[in-house]
CSV table of C-alpha atoms and ligand atoms in Angstrom, one decimal:
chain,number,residue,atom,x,y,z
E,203,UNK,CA,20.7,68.4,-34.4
E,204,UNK,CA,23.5,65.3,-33.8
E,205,UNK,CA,25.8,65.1,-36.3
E,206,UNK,CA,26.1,61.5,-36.9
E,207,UNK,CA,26.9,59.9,-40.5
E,208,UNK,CA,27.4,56.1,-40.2
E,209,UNK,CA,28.3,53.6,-42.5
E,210,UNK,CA,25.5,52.1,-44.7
E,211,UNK,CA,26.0,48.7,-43.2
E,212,UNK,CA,25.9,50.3,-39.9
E,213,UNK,CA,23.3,47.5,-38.7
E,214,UNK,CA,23.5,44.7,-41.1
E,215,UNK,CA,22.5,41.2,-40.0
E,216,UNK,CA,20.3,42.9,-37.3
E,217,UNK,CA,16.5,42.4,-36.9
E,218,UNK,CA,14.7,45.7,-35.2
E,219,UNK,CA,11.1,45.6,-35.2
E,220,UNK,CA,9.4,49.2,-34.9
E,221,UNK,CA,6.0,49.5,-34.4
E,222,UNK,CA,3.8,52.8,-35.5
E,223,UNK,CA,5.6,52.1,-38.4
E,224,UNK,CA,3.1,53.5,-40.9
E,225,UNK,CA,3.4,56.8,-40.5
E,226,UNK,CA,5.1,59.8,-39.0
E,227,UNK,CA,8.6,58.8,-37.3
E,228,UNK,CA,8.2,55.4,-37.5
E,229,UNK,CA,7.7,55.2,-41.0
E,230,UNK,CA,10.8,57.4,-41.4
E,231,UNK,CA,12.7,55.2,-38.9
E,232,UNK,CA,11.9,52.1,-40.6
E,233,UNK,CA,13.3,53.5,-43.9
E,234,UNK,CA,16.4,54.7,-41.7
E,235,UNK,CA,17.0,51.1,-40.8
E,236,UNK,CA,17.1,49.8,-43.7
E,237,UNK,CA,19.1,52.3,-45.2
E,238,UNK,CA,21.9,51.1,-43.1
E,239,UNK,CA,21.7,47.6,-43.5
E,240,UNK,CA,18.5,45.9,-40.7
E,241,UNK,CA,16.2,43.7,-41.7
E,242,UNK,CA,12.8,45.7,-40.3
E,243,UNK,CA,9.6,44.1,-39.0
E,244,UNK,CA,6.8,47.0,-39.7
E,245,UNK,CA,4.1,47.0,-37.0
E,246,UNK,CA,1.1,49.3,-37.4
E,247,UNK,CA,-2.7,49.5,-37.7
E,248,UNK,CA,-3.4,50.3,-40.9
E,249,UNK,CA,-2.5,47.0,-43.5
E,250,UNK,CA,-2.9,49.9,-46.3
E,251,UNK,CA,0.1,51.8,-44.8
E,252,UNK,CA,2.0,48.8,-43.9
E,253,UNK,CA,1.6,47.6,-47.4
E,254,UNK,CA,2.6,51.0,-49.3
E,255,UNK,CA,5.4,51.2,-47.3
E,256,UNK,CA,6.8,47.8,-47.8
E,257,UNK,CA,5.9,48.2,-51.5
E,258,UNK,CA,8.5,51.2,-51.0
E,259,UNK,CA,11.2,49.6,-49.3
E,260,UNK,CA,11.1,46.2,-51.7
E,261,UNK,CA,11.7,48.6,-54.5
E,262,UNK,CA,15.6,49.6,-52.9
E,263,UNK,CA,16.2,46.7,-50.2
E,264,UNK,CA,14.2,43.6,-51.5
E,265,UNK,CA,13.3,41.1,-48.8
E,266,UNK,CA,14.5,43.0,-45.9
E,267,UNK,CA,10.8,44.2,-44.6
E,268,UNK,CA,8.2,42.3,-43.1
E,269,UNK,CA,4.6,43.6,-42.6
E,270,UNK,CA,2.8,43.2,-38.8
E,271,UNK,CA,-0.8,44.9,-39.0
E,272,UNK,CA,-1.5,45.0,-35.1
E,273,UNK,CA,-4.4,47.2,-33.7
E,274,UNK,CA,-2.8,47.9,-30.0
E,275,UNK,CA,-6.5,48.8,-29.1
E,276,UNK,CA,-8.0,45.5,-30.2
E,277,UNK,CA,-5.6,42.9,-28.9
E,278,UNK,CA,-4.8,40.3,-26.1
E,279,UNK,CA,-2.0,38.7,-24.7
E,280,UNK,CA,-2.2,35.5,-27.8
E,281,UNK,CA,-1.9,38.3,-30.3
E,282,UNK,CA,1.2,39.4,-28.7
E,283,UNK,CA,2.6,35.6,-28.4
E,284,UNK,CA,1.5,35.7,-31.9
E,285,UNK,CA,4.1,37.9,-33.4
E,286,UNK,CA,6.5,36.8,-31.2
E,287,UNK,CA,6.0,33.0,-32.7
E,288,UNK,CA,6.0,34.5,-36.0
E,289,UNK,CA,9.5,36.8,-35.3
E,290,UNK,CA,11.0,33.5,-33.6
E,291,UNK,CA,10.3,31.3,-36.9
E,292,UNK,CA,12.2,34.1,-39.2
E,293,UNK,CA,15.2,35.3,-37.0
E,294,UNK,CA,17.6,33.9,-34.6
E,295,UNK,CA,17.5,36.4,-32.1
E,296,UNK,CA,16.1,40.2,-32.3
E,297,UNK,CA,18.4,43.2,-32.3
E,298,UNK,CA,16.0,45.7,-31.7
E,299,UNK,CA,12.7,46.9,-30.2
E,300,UNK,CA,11.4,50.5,-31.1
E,301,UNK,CA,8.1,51.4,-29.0
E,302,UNK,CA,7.3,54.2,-31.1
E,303,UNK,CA,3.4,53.8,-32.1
E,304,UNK,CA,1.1,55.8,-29.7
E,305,UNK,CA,-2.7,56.9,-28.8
E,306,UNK,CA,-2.9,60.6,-28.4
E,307,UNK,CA,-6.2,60.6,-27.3
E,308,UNK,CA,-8.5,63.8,-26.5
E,309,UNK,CA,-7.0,67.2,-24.7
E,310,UNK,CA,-9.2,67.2,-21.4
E,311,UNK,CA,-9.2,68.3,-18.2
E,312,UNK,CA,-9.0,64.9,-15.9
E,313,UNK,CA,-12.8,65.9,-14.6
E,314,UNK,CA,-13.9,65.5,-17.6
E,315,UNK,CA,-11.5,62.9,-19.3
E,316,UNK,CA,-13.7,60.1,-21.2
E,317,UNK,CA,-13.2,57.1,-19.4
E,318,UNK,CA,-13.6,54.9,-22.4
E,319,UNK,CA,-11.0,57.1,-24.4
E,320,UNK,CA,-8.5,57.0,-21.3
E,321,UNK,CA,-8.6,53.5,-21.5
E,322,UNK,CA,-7.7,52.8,-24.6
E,323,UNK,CA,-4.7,55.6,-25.3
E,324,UNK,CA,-3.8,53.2,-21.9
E,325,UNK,CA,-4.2,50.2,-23.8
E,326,UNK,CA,-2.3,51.4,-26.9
E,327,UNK,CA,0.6,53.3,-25.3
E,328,UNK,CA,1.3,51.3,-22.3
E,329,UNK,CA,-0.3,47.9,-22.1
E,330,UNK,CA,0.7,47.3,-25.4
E,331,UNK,CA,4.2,48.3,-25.1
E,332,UNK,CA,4.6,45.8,-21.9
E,333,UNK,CA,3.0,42.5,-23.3
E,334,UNK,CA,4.6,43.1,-26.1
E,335,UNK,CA,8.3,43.7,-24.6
E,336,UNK,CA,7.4,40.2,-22.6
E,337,UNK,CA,6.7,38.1,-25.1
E,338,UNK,CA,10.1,39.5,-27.3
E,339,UNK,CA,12.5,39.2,-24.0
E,340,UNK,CA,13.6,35.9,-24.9
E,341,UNK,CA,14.2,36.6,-28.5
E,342,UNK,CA,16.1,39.8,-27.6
E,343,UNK,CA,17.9,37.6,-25.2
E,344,UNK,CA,19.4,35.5,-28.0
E,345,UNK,CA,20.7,38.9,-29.4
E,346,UNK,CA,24.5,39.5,-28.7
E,347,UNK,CA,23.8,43.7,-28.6
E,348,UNK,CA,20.2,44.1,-28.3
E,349,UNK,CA,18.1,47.4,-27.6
E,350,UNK,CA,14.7,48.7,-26.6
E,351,UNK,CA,14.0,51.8,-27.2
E,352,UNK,CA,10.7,53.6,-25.7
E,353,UNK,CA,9.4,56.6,-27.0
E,354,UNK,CA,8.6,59.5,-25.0
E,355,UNK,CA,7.1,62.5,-24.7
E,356,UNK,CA,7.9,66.1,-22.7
E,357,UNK,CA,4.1,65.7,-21.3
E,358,UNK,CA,5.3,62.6,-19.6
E,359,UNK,CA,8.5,63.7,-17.6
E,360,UNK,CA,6.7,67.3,-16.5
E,361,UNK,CA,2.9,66.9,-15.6
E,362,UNK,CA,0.8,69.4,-18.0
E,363,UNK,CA,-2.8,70.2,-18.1
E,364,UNK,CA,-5.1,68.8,-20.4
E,365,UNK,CA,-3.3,66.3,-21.6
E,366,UNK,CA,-4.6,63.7,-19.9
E,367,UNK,CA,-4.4,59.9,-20.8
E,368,UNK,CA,-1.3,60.6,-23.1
E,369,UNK,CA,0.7,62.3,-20.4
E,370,UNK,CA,-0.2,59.9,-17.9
E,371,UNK,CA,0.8,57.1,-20.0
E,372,UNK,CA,4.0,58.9,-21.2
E,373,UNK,CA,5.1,58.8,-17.7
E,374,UNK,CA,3.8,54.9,-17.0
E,375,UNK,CA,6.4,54.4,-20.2
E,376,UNK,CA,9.5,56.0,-18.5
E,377,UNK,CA,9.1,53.8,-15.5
E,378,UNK,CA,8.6,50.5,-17.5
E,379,UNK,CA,12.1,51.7,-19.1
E,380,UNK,CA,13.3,52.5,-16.0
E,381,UNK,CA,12.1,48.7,-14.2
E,382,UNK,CA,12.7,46.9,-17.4
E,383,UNK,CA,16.8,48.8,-17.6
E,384,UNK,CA,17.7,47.6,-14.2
E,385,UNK,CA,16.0,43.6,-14.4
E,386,UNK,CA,17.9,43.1,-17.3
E,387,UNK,CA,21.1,45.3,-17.0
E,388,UNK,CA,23.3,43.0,-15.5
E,389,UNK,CA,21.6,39.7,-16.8
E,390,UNK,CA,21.8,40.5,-20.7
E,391,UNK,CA,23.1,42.8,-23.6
E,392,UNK,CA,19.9,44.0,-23.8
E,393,UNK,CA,20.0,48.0,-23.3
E,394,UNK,CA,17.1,50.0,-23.0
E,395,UNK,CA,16.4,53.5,-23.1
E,396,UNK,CA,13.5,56.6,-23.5
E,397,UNK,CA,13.7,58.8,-26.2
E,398,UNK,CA,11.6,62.5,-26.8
E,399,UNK,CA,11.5,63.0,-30.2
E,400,UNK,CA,10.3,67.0,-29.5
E,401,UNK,CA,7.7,68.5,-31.2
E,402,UNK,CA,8.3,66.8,-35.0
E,403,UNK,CA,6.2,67.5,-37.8
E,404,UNK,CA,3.8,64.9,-37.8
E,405,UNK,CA,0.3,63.4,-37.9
E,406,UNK,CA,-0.2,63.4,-34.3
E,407,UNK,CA,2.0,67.2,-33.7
E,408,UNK,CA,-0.6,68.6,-35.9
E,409,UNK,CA,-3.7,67.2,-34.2
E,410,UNK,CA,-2.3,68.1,-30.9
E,411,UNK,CA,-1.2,71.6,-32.1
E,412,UNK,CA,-3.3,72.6,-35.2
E,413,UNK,CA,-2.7,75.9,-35.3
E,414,UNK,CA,0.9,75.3,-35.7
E,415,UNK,CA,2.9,75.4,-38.8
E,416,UNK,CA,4.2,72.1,-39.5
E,417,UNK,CA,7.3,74.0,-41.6
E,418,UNK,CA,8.5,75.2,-38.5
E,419,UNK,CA,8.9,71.9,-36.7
E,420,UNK,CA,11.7,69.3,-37.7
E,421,UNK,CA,11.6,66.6,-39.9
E,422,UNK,CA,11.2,63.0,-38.5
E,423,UNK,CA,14.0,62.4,-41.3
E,424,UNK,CA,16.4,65.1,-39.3
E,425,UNK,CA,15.6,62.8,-36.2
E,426,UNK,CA,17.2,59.6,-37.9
E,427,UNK,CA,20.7,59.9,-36.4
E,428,UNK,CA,19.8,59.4,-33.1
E,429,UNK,CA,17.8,56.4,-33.9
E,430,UNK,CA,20.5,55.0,-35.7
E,431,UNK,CA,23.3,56.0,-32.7
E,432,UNK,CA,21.0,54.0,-30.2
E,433,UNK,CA,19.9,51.3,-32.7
E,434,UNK,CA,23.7,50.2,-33.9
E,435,UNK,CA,26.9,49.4,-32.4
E,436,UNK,CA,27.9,52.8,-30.9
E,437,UNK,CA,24.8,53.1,-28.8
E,438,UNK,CA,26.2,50.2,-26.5
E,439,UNK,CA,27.0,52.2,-23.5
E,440,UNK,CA,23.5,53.9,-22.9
E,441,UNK,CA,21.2,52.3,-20.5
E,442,UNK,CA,18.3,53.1,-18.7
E,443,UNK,CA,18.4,56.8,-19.8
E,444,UNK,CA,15.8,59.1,-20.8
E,445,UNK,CA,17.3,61.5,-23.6
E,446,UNK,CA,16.2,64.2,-25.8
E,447,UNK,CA,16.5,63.7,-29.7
E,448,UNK,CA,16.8,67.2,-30.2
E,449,UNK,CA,19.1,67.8,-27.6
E,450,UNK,CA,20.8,64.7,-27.9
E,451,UNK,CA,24.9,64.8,-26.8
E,452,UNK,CA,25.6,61.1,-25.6
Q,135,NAP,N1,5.4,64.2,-33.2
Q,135,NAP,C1,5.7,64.8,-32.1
Q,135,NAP,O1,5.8,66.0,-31.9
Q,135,NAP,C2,6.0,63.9,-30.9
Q,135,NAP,C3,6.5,64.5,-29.7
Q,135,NAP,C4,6.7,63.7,-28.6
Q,135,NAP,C5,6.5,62.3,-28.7
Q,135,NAP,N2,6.1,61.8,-29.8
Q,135,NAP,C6,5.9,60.3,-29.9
Q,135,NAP,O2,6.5,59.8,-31.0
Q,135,NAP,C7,5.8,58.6,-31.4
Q,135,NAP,C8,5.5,58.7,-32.9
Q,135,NAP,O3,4.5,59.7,-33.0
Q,135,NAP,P1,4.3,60.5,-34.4
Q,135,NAP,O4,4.3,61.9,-34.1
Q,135,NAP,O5,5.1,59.9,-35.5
Q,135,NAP,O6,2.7,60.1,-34.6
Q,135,NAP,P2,1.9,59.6,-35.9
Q,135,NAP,O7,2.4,60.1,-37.1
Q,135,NAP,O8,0.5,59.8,-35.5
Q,135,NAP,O9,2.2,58.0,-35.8
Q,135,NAP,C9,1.7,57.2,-34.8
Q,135,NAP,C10,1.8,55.8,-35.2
Q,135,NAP,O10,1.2,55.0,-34.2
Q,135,NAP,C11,0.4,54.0,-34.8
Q,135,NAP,N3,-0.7,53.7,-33.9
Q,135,NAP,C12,-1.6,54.5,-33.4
Q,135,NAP,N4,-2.6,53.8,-32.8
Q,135,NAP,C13,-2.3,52.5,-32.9
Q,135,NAP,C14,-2.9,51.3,-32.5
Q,135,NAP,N5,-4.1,51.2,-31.9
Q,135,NAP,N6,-2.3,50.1,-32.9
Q,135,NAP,C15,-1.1,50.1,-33.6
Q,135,NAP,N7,-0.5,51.2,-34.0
Q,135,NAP,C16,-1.1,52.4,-33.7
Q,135,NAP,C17,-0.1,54.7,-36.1
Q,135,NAP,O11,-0.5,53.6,-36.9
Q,135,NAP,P3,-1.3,53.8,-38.3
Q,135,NAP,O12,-0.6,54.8,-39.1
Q,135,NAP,O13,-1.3,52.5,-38.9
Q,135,NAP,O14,-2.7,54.3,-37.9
Q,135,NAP,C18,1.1,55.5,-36.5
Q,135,NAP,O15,1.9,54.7,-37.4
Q,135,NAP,C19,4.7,58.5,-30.5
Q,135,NAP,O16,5.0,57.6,-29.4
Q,135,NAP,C20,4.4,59.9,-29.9
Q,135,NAP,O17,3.8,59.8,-28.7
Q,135,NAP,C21,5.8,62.5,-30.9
């Protein structure tokens, strides 16, 4: 793993909203973030996970974490102009963008792939991730050192059976990074990047895998230096790269 160890004020004064925040690794990133310094917008389904979690952070960095429940599968485009408006009225300008929540959807052959289900891991892992980098361009504009920061997945740089929708959209994620890295490389700060996390013991690891043992996997905590190396100040220099947290050598 990448042996980083920053400072705990590694990103003060910045604003990073991750979404998928209530579980998994972007719970663990949001706690990360806040650990060194960011002021966090949480963005996730559930309001009961949003609202433990933030319960959590108030108790060791008070008024640093702001709560976002979003259902990616129920939205349209006002929702997204929606918490946009609400970032604009709290911060100046927005540090960073994580892309990290994510549909996995079922494991199906394409000729039988549920139409209604492709659609909506389509909804949550692409869709969402676009309208809502659009409507947050001009705020991350304002930002001096900005990032964004899709997540992806080894199922979406190498075509594999069965896994459908999420594979498919894994790939659609690494060329909006790719489109999004070259309109606004030489325009902005803004840098933006894809990141694997590799098989990490969560939630969606063990649905995908169930006959796994989750204590053989890594941690989303042992992940966290990566995040933070893209998120803060020494990140600066990637752009428009697809990297490997597990494999991570910038
Ligand atoms: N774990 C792995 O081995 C692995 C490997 C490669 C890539 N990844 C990627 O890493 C990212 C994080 O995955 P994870 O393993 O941490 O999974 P996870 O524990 O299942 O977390 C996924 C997060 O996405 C949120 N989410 C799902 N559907 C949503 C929707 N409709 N609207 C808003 N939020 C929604 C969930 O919100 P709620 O908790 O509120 O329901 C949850 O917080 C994903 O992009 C995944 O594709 C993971």
């Amino acid at each position: 793993m990448f042996d980083y160890r920053p400072s705990a004020d590694l990103l003060a004064g910045r604003a990073i909203l991750v979404t998928g925040a209530g579980g998994g690794i972007g719970r663990a990133c949001v706690l990360s973030l806040l650990a060194h310094g960011a002021n966090v917008v949480m963005l996730s389904r559930s309001r009961r996970k949003l609202e433990s979690l933030y319960d959590e952070a108030e108790k060791s960095w008070p008024g640093r974490s702001f709560i976002q429940p979003v259902d990616f599968s129920r939205t349209g485009p006002e929702d997204f102009a929606a918490v946009a408006a609400s970032l604009e009225e709290r911060f100046p300008a927005l540090d960073g963008l994580v892309h990290n929540a994510a549909a996995l959807g079922p494991r199906s052959p394409i000729e039988f792939y549920p139409e209604r289900q492709w659609q909506e891991v389509m909804q949550v892992n692409v869709n969402a991730a676009f309208l809502l980098t659009r409507n947050l361009l001009p705020l991350l504009a304002k930002s001096a050192d900005a990032r964004v920061l899709f997540t992806a997945s080894g199922v979406g740089r190498e075509g594999r059976a069965w896994w459908g929708a999420y594979g498919v959209s894994k790939f659609a994620v690494e060329g909006l990074m790719q489109t999004l890295a070259q309109e606004v490389g030489t325009t902005t700060s803004i840098r933006v990047n894809s990141l694997n996390p590799g098989g990490t013991r969560t939630a969606m690891r063990a649905a995908a895998f169930p006959g796994e043992k989750p204590d053989t996997l890594p941690t989303p905590e042992s992940l966290m230096p990566v995040y933070l190396y893209l998120l803060g100040p020494d990140g600066r220099d990637l752009h428009g790269r697809a990297l490997d947290a597990q494999n991570f050598n910038p």
